[in-house]
CSV table of C-alpha atoms and ligand atoms in Angstrom, one decimal:
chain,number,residue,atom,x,y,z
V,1,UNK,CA,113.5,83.6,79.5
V,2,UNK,CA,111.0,83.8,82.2
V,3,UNK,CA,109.2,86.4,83.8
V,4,UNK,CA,110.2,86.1,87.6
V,5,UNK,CA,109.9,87.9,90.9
V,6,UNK,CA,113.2,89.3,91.9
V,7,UNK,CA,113.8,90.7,95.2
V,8,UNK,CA,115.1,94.2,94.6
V,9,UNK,CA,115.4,95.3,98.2
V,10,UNK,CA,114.8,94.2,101.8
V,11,UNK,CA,114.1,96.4,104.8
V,12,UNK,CA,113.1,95.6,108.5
V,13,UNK,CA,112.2,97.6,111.8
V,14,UNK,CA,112.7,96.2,114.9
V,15,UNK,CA,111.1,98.1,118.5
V,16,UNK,CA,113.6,99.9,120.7
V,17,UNK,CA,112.5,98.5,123.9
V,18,UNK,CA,113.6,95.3,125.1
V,19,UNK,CA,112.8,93.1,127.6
V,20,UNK,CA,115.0,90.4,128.3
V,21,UNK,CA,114.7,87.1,130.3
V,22,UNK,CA,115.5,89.0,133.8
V,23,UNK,CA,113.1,91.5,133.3
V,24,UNK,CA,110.6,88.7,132.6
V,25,UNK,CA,111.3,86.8,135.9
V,26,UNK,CA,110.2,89.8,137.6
V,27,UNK,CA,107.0,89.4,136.7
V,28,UNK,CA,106.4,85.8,135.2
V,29,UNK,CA,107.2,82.5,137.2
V,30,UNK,CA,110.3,81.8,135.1
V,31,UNK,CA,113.4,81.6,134.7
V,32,UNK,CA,116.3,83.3,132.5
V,33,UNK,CA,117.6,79.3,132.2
V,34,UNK,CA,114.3,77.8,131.8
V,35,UNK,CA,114.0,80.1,128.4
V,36,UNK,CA,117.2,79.8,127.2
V,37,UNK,CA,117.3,75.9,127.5
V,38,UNK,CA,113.3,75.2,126.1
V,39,UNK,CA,113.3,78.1,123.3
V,40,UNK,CA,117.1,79.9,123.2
V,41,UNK,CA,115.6,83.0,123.2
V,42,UNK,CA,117.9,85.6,125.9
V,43,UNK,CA,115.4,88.6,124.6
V,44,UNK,CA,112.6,90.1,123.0
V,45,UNK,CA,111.6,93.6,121.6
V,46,UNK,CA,108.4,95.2,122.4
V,47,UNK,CA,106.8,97.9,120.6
V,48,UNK,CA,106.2,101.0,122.1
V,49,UNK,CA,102.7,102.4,123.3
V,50,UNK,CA,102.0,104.9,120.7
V,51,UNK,CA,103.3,101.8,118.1
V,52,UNK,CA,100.9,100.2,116.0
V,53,UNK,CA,102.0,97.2,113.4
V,54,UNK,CA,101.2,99.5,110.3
V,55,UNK,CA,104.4,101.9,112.4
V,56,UNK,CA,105.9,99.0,111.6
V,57,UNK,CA,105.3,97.7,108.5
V,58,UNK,CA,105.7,100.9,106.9
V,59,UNK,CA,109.2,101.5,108.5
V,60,UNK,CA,110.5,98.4,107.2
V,61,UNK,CA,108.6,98.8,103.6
V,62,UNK,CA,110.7,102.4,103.2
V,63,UNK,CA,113.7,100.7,104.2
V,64,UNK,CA,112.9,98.1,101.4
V,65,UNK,CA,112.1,100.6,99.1
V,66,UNK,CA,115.2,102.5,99.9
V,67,UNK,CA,117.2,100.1,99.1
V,68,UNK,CA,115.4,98.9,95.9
V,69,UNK,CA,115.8,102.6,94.6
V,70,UNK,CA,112.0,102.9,94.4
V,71,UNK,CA,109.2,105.0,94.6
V,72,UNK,CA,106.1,104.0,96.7
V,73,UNK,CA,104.3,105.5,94.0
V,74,UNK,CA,105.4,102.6,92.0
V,75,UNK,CA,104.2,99.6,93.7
V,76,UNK,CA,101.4,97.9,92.4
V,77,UNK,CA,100.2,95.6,94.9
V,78,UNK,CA,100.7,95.6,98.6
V,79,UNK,CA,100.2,92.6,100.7
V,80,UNK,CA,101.1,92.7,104.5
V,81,UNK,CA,101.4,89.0,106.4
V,82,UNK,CA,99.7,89.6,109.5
V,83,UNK,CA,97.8,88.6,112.4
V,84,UNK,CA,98.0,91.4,115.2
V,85,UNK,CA,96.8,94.4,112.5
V,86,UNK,CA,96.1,97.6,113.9
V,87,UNK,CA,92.3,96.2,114.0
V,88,UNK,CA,90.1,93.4,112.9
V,89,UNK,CA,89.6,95.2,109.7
V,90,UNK,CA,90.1,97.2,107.2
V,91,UNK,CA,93.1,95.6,106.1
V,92,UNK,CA,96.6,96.9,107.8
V,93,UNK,CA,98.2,96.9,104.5
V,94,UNK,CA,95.8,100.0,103.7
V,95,UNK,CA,97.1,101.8,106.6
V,96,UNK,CA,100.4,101.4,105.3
V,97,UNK,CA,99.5,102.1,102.0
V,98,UNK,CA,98.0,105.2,103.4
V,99,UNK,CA,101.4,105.7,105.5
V,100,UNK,CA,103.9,105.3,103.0
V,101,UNK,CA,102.2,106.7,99.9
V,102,UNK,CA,101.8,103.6,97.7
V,103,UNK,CA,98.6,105.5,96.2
V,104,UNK,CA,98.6,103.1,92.9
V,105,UNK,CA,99.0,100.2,94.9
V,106,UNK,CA,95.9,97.7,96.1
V,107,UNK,CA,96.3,96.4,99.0
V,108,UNK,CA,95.2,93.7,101.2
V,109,UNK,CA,96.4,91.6,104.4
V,110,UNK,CA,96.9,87.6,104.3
V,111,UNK,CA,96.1,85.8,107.2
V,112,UNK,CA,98.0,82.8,107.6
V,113,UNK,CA,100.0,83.3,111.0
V,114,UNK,CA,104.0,82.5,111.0
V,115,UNK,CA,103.6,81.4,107.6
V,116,UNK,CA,102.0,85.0,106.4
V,117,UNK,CA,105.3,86.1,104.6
V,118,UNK,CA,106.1,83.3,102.5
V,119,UNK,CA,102.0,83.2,101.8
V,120,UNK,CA,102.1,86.7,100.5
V,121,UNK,CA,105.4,86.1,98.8
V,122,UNK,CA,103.5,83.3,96.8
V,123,UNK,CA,100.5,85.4,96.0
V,124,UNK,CA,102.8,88.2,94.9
V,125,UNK,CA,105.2,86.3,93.1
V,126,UNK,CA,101.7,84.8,91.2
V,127,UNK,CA,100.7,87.9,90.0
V,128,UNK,CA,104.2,88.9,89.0
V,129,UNK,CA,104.9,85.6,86.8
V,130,UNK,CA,101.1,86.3,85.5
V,131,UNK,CA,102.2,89.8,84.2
V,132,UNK,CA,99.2,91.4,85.9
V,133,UNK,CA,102.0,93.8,87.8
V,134,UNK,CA,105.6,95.0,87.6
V,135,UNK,CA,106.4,96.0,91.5
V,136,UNK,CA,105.5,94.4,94.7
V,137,UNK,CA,105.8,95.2,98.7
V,138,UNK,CA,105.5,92.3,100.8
V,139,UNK,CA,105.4,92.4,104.3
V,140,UNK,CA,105.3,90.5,108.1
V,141,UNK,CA,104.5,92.8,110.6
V,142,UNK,CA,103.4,91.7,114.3
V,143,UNK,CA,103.0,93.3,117.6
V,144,UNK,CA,101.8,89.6,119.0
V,145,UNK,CA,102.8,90.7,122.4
V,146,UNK,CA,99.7,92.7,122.6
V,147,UNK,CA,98.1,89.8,122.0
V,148,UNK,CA,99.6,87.0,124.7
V,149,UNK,CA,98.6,86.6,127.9
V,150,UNK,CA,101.2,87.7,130.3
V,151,UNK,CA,100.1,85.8,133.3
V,152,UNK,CA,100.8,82.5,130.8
V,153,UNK,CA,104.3,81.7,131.6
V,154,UNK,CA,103.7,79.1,128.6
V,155,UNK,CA,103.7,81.4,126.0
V,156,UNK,CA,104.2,84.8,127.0
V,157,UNK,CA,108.2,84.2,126.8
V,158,UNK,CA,108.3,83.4,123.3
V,159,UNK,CA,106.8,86.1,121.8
V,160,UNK,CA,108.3,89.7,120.3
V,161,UNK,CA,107.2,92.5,117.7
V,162,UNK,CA,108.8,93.5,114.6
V,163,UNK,CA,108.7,93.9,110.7
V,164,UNK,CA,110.2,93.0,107.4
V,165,UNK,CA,109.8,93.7,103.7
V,166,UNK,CA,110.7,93.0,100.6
V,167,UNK,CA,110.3,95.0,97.0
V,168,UNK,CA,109.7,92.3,94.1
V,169,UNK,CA,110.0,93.4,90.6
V,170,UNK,CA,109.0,91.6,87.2
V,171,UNK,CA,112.4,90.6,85.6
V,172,UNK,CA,113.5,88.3,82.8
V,173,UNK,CA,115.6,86.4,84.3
V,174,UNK,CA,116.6,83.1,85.9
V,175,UNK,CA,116.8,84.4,89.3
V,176,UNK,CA,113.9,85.6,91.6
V,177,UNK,CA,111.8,83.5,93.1
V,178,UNK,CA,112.2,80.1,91.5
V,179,UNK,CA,109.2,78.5,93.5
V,180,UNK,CA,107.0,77.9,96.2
V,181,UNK,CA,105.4,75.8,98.0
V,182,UNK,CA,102.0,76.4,100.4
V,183,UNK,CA,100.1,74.0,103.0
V,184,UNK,CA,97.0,74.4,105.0
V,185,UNK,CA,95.2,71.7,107.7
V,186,UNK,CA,92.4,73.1,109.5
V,187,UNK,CA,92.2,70.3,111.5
V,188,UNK,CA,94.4,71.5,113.8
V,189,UNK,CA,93.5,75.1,114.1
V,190,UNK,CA,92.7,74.7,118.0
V,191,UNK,CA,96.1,73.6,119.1
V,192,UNK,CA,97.8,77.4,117.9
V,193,UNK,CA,95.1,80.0,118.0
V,194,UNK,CA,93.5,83.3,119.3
V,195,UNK,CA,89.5,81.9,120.4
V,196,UNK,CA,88.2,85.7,120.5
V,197,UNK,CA,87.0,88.1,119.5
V,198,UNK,CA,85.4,86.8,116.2
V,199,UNK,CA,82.4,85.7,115.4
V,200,UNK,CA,82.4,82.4,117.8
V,201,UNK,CA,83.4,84.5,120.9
V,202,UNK,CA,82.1,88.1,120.1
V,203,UNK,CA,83.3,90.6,122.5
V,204,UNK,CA,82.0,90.2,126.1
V,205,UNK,CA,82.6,91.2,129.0
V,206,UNK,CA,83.0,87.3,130.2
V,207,UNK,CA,85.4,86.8,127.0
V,208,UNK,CA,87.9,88.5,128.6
V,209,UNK,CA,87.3,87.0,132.0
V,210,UNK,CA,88.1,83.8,130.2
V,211,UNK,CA,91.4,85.4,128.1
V,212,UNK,CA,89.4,84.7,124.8
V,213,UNK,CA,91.1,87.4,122.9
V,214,UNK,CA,94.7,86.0,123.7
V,215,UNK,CA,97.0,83.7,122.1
V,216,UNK,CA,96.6,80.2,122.9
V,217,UNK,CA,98.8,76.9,122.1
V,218,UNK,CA,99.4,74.0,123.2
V,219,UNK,CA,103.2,73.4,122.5
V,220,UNK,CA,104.2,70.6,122.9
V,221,UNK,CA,102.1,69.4,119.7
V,222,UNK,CA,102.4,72.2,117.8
V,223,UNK,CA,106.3,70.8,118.5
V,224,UNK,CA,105.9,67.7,116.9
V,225,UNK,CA,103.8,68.7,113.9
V,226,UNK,CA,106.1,72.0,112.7
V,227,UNK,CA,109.5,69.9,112.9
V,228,UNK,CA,107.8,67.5,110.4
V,229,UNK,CA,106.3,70.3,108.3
V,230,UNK,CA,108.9,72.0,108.0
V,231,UNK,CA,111.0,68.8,107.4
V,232,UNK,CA,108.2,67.8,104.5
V,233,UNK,CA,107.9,70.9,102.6
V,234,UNK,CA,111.6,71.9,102.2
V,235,UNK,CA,112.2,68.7,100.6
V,236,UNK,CA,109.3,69.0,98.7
V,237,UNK,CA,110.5,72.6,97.4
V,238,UNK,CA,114.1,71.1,96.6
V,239,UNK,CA,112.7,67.9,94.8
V,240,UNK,CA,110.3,70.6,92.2
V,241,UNK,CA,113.2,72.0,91.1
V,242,UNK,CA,115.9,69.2,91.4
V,243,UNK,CA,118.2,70.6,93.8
V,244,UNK,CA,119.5,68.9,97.1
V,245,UNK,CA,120.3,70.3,100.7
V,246,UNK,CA,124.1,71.2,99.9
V,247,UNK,CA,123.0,73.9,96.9
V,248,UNK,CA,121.7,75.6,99.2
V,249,UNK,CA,123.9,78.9,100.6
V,250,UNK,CA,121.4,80.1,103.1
V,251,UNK,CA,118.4,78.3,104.4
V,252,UNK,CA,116.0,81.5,106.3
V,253,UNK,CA,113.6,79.4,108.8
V,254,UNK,CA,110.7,80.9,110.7
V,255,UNK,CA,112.6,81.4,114.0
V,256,UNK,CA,109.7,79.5,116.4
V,257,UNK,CA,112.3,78.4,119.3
V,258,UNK,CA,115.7,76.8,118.7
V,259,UNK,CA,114.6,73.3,119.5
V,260,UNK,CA,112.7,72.8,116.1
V,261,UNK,CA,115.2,75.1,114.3
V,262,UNK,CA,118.2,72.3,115.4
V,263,UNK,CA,115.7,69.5,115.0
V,264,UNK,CA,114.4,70.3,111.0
V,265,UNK,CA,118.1,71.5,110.0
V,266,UNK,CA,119.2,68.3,111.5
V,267,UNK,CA,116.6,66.2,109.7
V,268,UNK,CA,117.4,68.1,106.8
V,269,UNK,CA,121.7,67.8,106.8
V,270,UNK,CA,121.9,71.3,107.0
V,271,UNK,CA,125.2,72.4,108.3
V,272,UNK,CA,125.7,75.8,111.2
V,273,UNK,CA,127.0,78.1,108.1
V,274,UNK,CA,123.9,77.5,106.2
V,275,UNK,CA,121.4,78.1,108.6
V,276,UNK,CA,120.6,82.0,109.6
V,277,UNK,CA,119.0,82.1,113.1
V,278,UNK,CA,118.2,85.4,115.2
V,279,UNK,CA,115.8,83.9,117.8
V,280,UNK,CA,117.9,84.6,120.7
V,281,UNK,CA,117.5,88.4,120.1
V,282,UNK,CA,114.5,88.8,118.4
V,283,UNK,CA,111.8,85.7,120.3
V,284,UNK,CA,109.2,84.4,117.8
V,285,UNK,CA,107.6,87.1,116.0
V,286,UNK,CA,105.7,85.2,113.7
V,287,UNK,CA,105.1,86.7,110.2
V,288,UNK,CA,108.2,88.7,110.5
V,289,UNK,CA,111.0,86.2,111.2
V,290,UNK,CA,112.0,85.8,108.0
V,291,UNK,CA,111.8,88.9,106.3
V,292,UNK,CA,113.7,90.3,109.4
V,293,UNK,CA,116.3,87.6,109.1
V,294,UNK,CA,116.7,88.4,105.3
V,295,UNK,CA,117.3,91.6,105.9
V,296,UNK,CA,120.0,91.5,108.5
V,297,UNK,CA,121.8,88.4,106.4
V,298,UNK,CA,121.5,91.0,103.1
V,299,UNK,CA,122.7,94.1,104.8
V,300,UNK,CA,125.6,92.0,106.7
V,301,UNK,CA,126.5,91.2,103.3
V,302,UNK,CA,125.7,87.5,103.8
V,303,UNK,CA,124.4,87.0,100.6
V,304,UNK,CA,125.7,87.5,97.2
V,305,UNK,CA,124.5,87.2,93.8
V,306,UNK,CA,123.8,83.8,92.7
V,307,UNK,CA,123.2,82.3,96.0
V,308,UNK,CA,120.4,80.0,96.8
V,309,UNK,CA,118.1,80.7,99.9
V,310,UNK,CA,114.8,78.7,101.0
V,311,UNK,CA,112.6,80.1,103.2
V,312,UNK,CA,110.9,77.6,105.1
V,313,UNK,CA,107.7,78.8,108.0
V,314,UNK,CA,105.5,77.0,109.7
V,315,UNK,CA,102.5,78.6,111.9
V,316,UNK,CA,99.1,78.5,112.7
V,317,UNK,CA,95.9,77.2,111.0
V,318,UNK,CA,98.1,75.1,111.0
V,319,UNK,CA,99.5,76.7,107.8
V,320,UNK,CA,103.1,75.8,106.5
V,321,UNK,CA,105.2,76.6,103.4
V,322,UNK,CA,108.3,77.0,101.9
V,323,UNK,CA,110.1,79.2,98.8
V,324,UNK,CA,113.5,78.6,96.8
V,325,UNK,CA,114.9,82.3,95.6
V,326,UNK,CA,117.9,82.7,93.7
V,327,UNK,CA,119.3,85.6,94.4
I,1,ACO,N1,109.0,79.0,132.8
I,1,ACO,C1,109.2,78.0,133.6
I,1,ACO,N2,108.5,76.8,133.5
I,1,ACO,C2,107.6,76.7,132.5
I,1,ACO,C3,107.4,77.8,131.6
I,1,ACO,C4,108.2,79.0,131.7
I,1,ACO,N3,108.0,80.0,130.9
I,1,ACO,N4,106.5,77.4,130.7
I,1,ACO,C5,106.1,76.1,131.0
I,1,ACO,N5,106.8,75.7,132.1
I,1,ACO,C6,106.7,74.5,132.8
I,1,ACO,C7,105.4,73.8,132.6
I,1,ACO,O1,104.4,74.3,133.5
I,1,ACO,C8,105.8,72.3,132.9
I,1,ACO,O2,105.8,72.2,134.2
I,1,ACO,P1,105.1,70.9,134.9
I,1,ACO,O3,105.9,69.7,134.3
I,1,ACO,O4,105.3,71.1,136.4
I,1,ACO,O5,103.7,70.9,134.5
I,1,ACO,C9,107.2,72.2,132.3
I,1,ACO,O6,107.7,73.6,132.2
I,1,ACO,C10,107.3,71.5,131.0
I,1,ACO,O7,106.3,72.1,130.1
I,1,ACO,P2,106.2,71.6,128.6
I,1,ACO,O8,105.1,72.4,128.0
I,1,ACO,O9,106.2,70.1,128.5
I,1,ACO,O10,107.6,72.2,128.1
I,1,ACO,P3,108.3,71.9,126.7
I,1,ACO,O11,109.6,71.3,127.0
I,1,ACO,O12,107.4,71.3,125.7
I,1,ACO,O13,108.5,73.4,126.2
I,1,ACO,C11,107.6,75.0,124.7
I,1,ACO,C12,107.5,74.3,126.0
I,1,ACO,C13,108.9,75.8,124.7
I,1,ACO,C14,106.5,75.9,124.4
I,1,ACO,C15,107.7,73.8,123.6
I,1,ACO,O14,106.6,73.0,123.7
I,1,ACO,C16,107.8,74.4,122.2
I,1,ACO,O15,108.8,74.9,121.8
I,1,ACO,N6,106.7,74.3,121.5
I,1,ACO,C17,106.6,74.8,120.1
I,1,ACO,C18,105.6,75.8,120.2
I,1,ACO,C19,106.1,77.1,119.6
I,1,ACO,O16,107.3,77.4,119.4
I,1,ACO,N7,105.2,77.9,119.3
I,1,ACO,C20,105.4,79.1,118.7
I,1,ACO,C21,104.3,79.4,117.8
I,1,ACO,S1,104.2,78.2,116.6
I,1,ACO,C22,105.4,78.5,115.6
I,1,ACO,O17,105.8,79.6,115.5
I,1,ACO,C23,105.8,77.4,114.8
């Protein structure tokens, strides 16, 4: 049999405060009904001053571990999906290491925007199958609404902070993670990005004049290309290991808005039952959607043993990718 990544436990941590559409049209020109129609998100949480994303991280990674039954002692590798850390560097996923006590762990962040958890599921899942480690943490931790503009009313709605983890651990088995499946096209990079600071717009007084350091998309084409993406690479996942749309028992998308949710689970024949979606609490909060998601579908006791999930993210770069895990 062959040596696979299980998932072993799951654990998230979501911000107390929330701000819903009302409190946004208090501030922002919108509109509870403008939201709710373009994106279906009703609400966001927002994490709290003293709150970095490490807070964050590290609360869901116990959680995970919790559950798992394991010791943060006995991870090996730590990688953290990110791209609000608590700085430019070092890596957040040394501050959690630091936080939680994963001392015989190396850690590192992945950059790769929405797509950062199944990215650092893949790199995890590598080293697992390689035999070059036993236990995993991954992680997608954001606090992007530090990073948005607020006086952009066309992104500042969909955005909202939170975390999820999993624990992997080497098993011989035919569950775990039976593949995935990772794109990159750089060519796009300008339509879904954050232009400062880095080493094109160092930090400058003028930069932030000119909102360099803030989120910037232009969504209506970032629309068009994640429906197909996402449409592309979860059939590509389900062709590699010759299994069609109605094996699956949950399908865990990156919650983006629920206008390309309905549209790829459309294209795709997925039915409602299949299909876990949380935007309309949670917003878009990138790297964490899924893990989050996972985690409430695991401890609502939507999944059982045996079940087939894909997780399927899209994000910026642009960067897009997809897993199949039997559970
Ligand atoms: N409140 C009220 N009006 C607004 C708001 C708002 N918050 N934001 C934009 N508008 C206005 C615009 O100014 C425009 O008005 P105009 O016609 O007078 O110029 C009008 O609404 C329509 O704007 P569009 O950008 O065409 O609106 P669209 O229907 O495309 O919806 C949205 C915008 C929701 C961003 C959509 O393009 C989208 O979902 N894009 C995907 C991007 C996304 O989800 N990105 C998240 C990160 S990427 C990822 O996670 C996959």
């Amino acid at each position: 049999m062959k040596t696979r990544a299980r998932i072993i436990g799951t654990g998230s941590y979501v911000p107390e405060k929330i701000l819903t559409n009302a409190d946004l049209e208090k501030f922002v020109d919108t509109s509870d009904e403008w939201i709710r129609t373009r994106t279906g998100i009703c609400q966001r949480h927002i994490a709290a001053e003293d709150e970095q994303t490490s807070d964050l991280a590290s609360k869901a990674a116990q959680a995970a571990l919790d559950m798992a039954g394991v010791t943060a002692e006995e991870i090996d590798l730590l990688i953290v999906g990110t791209i609000t850390g608590d700085c430019p560097w070092p890596a957040t996923a040394c501050l959690v290491q630091e936080k939680i006590g994963a001392k015989n762990a190396w850690a590192y962040d992945i950059s790769a925007a929405c797509s950062g958890f199944v990215y650092s599921l893949d790199a995890a899942t590598r080293q697992i199958e390689a035999g070059a480690i036993q236990k995993a943490l991954v992680i997608g931790a954001e606090i992007l609404t530090r990073f948005i503009d607020w006086t952009d009313r066309n992104t500042c709605v969909l955005f909202g902070d939170a975390a999820g983890a999993v624990v992997l651990e080497a098993q011989e088995t035919e569950s775990g993670v039976l593949s995935t499946h990772l794109h990159s096209d750089g060519s796009y990079y300008e339509l879904l990005y954050q232009p400062g600071f880095g080493s094109v717009h160092p930090p400058s007084e003028e930069g932030l004049k000119n909102r360099v350091p803030y989120l910037s998309m232009q969504g209506n084409e970032v629309f068009k290309v994640a429906v197909r993406s996402l449409y592309n690479v979860a059939v590509e996942c389900l062709e590699a290991n010759n299994m069609s749309v109605a094996d699956l028992d949950l399908f865990i998308p990156h919650q983006a808005n629920i206008r390309i949710l309905d549209a790829a689970a459309k294209r795709l024949g997925l039915s409602e039952e299949q299909t876990y979606i949380n935007v309309e609490r949670l917003g878009n909060t990138s790297a964490a959607t899924i893990p989050v998601a996972l985690d409430e579908a695991n401890r609502a006791g939507r999944i059982k043993e045996g079940d087939l999930l894909m997780f399927d993210a899209f994000g910026g770069g642009f960067t897009w990718g997809a897993a199949l895990v039997r559970w």
